[in-house]
Short mmCIF file of C-alpha atoms in Angstrom, two decimals:
data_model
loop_
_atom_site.label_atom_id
_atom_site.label_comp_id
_atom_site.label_asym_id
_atom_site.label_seq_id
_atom_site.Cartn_x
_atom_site.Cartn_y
_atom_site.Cartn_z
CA UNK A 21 -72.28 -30.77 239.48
CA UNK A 22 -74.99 -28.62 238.45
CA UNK A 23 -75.11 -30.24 234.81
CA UNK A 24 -75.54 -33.88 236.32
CA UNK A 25 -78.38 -32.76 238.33
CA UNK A 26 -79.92 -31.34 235.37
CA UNK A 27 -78.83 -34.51 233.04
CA UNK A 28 -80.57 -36.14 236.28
CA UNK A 29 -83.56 -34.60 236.70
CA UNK A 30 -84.04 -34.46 232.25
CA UNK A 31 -84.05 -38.38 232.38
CA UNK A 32 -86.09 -38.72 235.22
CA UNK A 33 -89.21 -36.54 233.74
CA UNK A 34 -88.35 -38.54 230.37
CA UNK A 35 -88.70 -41.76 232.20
CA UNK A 36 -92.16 -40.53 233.82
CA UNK A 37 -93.32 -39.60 230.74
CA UNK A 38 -92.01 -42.75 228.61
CA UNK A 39 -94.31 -44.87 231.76
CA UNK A 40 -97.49 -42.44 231.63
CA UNK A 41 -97.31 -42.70 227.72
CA UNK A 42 -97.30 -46.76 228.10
CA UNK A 43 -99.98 -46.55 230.78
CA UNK A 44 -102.23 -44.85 228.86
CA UNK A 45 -101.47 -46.53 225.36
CA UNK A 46 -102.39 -49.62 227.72
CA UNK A 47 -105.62 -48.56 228.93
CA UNK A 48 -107.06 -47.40 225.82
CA UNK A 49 -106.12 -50.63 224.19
CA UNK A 50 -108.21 -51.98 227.17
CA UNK A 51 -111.26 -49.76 226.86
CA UNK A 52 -111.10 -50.22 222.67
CA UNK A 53 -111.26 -53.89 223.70
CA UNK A 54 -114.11 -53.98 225.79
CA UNK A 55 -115.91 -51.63 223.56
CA UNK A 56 -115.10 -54.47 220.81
CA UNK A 57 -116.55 -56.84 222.84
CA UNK A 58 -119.49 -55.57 223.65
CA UNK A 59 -120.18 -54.41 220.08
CA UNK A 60 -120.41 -51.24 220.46
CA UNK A 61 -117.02 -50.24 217.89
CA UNK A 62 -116.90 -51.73 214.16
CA UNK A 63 -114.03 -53.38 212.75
CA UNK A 64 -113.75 -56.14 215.55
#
């Protein structure tokens, strides 16, 4: 019982960290974007 809680709780922090990692890979695509935009970041 105690294992599944573990097994549990191990893919629930691995889920939280698989959405903060896509959140933030998101956003910076978003802020290199603007920064494209408004010239400020070569290559774009």
């Amino acid at each position: 019982d105690k294992i599944v809680k573990n097994a549990r709780l191990a893919l629930e922090r691995m889920k939280d960290r698989d959405v903060r990692a896509a959140a933030e890979s998101i956003a910076r695509e978003r802020v290199e974007d603007a920064m494209r935009k408004a010239g400020k970041m070569p290559g774009g």
